[in-house]
């Protein structure tokens, strides 16, 4: 029954993805940098200043031409005229690589729980299939159980794990 309900909800979501403009990316850049820095502090043990610097640097490296960066899909999700989230996917770097990569997916907090993230991934998968890209990967922090459940339900499988242990009494 749950699968049927999910299918009905997905069919009811008339979500579209449109290419992100430079203005939209500029508006999202600060929250993206801050959010990634917070994750680096929480999950990688970086101090806040180092985490913020790394976040800014990595974003600059990954999107050197902003929204016009080659081999990157930046898409804004809308339901009717309302922006509900966005997704950032990189295409395979060369002909030897088969895997596109989700760098980020965000659903505005006011629009969560309505199947938007699921639908964004499904629409990106369709776009990638049209481009001949057979595989899609992503990283997810182990504490993000909601995202892990979503990704598993969409058919993602664990292909590697990174583990850490905090050592008591160490500096």
Short mmCIF file of C-alpha atoms in Angstrom, two decimals:
data_model
loop_
_atom_site.label_atom_id
_atom_site.label_comp_id
_atom_site.label_asym_id
_atom_site.label_seq_id
_atom_site.Cartn_x
_atom_site.Cartn_y
_atom_site.Cartn_z
CA UNK A 1 0.00 0.00 0.00
CA UNK A 2 2.84 2.43 0.80
CA UNK A 3 4.28 2.02 -2.71
CA UNK A 4 0.87 2.80 -4.20
CA UNK A 5 0.49 5.91 -2.05
CA UNK A 6 4.00 7.06 -3.00
CA UNK A 7 3.22 6.53 -6.68
CA UNK A 8 0.02 8.56 -6.40
CA UNK A 9 1.87 11.38 -4.63
CA UNK A 10 4.62 11.38 -7.28
CA UNK A 11 2.06 11.55 -10.08
CA UNK A 12 0.43 14.52 -8.36
CA UNK A 13 3.71 16.45 -8.17
CA UNK A 14 3.93 18.58 -11.31
CA UNK A 15 7.50 19.60 -10.75
CA UNK A 16 9.71 20.99 -13.50
CA UNK A 17 13.44 21.56 -13.66
CA UNK A 18 14.83 24.58 -15.47
CA UNK A 19 18.44 25.63 -15.99
CA UNK A 20 19.67 27.82 -13.15
CA UNK A 21 20.52 31.41 -14.04
CA UNK A 22 23.59 33.23 -12.79
CA UNK A 23 21.32 35.40 -10.61
CA UNK A 24 19.74 32.31 -9.02
CA UNK A 25 23.17 30.81 -8.35
CA UNK A 26 24.36 34.09 -6.80
CA UNK A 27 21.37 34.00 -4.43
CA UNK A 28 22.07 30.36 -3.48
CA UNK A 29 25.86 30.61 -3.19
CA UNK A 30 26.00 31.97 0.39
CA UNK A 31 23.58 29.38 1.88
CA UNK A 32 25.43 26.63 -0.02
CA UNK A 33 28.82 27.75 1.33
CA UNK A 34 27.47 28.06 4.88
CA UNK A 35 25.65 24.71 4.79
CA UNK A 36 28.66 22.83 3.45
CA UNK A 37 30.93 24.51 6.00
CA UNK A 38 28.58 23.46 8.81
CA UNK A 39 28.70 19.87 7.55
CA UNK A 40 32.50 19.99 7.45
CA UNK A 41 32.57 21.16 11.07
CA UNK A 42 30.05 18.56 12.24
CA UNK A 43 31.29 15.58 10.24
CA UNK A 44 34.94 16.22 9.44
CA UNK A 45 36.08 18.05 12.56
CA UNK A 46 37.25 21.23 10.81
CA UNK A 47 37.14 24.46 12.77
CA UNK A 48 34.49 26.90 11.49
CA UNK A 49 36.92 29.28 9.80
CA UNK A 50 38.82 26.50 7.99
CA UNK A 51 35.54 24.87 7.01
CA UNK A 52 34.19 28.09 5.53
CA UNK A 53 37.42 28.71 3.61
CA UNK A 54 37.36 25.18 2.23
CA UNK A 55 33.70 25.49 1.29
CA UNK A 56 34.28 28.75 -0.62
CA UNK A 57 37.39 27.36 -2.34
CA UNK A 58 35.71 24.13 -3.38
CA UNK A 59 32.68 25.91 -4.78
CA UNK A 60 34.98 28.22 -6.77
CA UNK A 61 36.88 25.19 -8.16
CA UNK A 62 33.76 23.19 -9.03
CA UNK A 63 31.88 26.07 -10.64
CA UNK A 64 34.62 28.21 -12.24
CA UNK A 65 32.18 29.71 -14.77
CA UNK A 66 29.27 29.87 -12.35
CA UNK A 67 25.97 28.66 -13.76
CA UNK A 68 27.61 28.40 -17.21
CA UNK A 69 30.24 25.86 -16.07
CA UNK A 70 30.64 23.13 -18.66
CA UNK A 71 29.63 19.56 -17.79
CA UNK A 72 27.47 20.77 -14.91
CA UNK A 73 23.69 20.63 -14.63
CA UNK A 74 22.36 23.26 -12.25
CA UNK A 75 18.58 22.99 -12.18
CA UNK A 76 15.91 24.90 -10.28
CA UNK A 77 12.81 22.94 -9.28
CA UNK A 78 9.45 24.63 -9.58
CA UNK A 79 5.87 23.67 -8.95
CA UNK A 80 3.84 26.01 -11.11
CA UNK A 81 5.65 29.34 -10.60
CA UNK A 82 6.92 28.55 -7.11
CA UNK A 83 10.58 27.67 -6.64
CA UNK A 84 10.74 24.66 -4.31
CA UNK A 85 14.39 23.63 -4.54
CA UNK A 86 17.35 22.92 -6.76
CA UNK A 87 19.82 20.22 -7.77
CA UNK A 88 23.47 20.31 -8.88
CA UNK A 89 24.85 17.43 -10.95
CA UNK A 90 28.21 17.08 -12.69
CA UNK A 91 28.47 15.09 -15.89
CA UNK A 92 31.20 12.48 -16.36
CA UNK A 93 34.57 14.16 -16.77
CA UNK A 94 35.58 12.17 -19.86
CA UNK A 95 34.60 9.31 -22.15
CA UNK A 96 36.17 6.76 -19.76
CA UNK A 97 33.88 7.79 -16.91
CA UNK A 98 30.31 6.53 -16.79
CA UNK A 99 29.08 8.29 -13.68
CA UNK A 100 27.40 11.63 -13.18
CA UNK A 101 27.54 12.98 -9.64
CA UNK A 102 24.98 14.78 -7.47
CA UNK A 103 26.85 17.49 -5.62
CA UNK A 104 23.84 18.96 -3.91
CA UNK A 105 20.10 18.72 -3.76
CA UNK A 106 18.04 21.13 -1.71
CA UNK A 107 14.33 21.44 -1.04
CA UNK A 108 13.16 24.64 0.62
CA UNK A 109 12.07 23.78 4.18
CA UNK A 110 8.54 25.05 3.53
CA UNK A 111 8.17 22.52 0.69
CA UNK A 112 9.70 19.40 2.24
CA UNK A 113 7.80 16.15 2.66
CA UNK A 114 5.96 16.46 -0.67
CA UNK A 115 8.15 14.25 -2.85
CA UNK A 116 10.07 17.10 -4.49
CA UNK A 117 13.57 15.68 -3.91
CA UNK A 118 12.46 12.32 -5.28
CA UNK A 119 10.97 13.96 -8.35
CA UNK A 120 14.08 16.13 -8.93
CA UNK A 121 16.26 13.02 -8.95
CA UNK A 122 13.88 11.21 -11.29
CA UNK A 123 13.88 14.14 -13.72
CA UNK A 124 17.68 14.41 -13.61
CA UNK A 125 17.93 10.66 -14.24
CA UNK A 126 15.75 11.08 -17.33
CA UNK A 127 17.94 13.95 -18.55
CA UNK A 128 21.10 11.90 -17.95
CA UNK A 129 19.63 8.91 -19.78
CA UNK A 130 18.97 11.19 -22.75
CA UNK A 131 22.64 12.21 -22.65
CA UNK A 132 23.74 8.55 -22.56
CA UNK A 133 25.02 8.71 -18.96
CA UNK A 134 24.35 5.29 -17.37
CA UNK A 135 25.22 5.89 -13.71
CA UNK A 136 24.54 8.47 -11.00
CA UNK A 137 26.44 8.74 -7.71
CA UNK A 138 26.40 10.89 -4.60
CA UNK A 139 27.82 11.24 -1.10
CA UNK A 140 25.60 11.43 1.95
CA UNK A 141 26.62 12.01 5.55
CA UNK A 142 25.80 8.96 7.65
CA UNK A 143 23.68 10.96 10.07
CA UNK A 144 21.31 12.12 7.31
CA UNK A 145 18.90 9.23 7.69
CA UNK A 146 16.07 10.92 5.79
CA UNK A 147 18.25 11.34 2.71
CA UNK A 148 19.67 7.83 3.05
CA UNK A 149 16.13 6.41 3.07
CA UNK A 150 15.18 8.44 0.01
CA UNK A 151 18.27 7.40 -1.94
CA UNK A 152 17.80 3.73 -1.09
CA UNK A 153 14.15 3.89 -2.16
CA UNK A 154 15.32 5.32 -5.50
CA UNK A 155 17.70 2.39 -6.03
CA UNK A 156 21.01 3.89 -4.88
CA UNK A 157 23.36 1.35 -3.31
CA UNK A 158 26.25 1.81 -0.90
CA UNK A 159 29.48 1.49 -2.90
CA UNK A 160 31.90 2.71 -0.22
CA UNK A 161 31.86 3.91 3.35
CA UNK A 162 33.98 6.33 5.29
CA UNK A 163 34.08 5.92 9.04
CA UNK A 164 35.59 7.99 11.83
CA UNK A 165 36.05 7.69 15.55
CA UNK A 166 36.70 10.53 17.95
CA UNK A 167 39.50 9.60 20.33
CA UNK A 168 38.88 10.67 23.90
CA UNK A 169 41.69 12.59 25.53
CA UNK A 170 43.33 13.56 22.22
CA UNK A 171 43.96 17.23 21.45
#
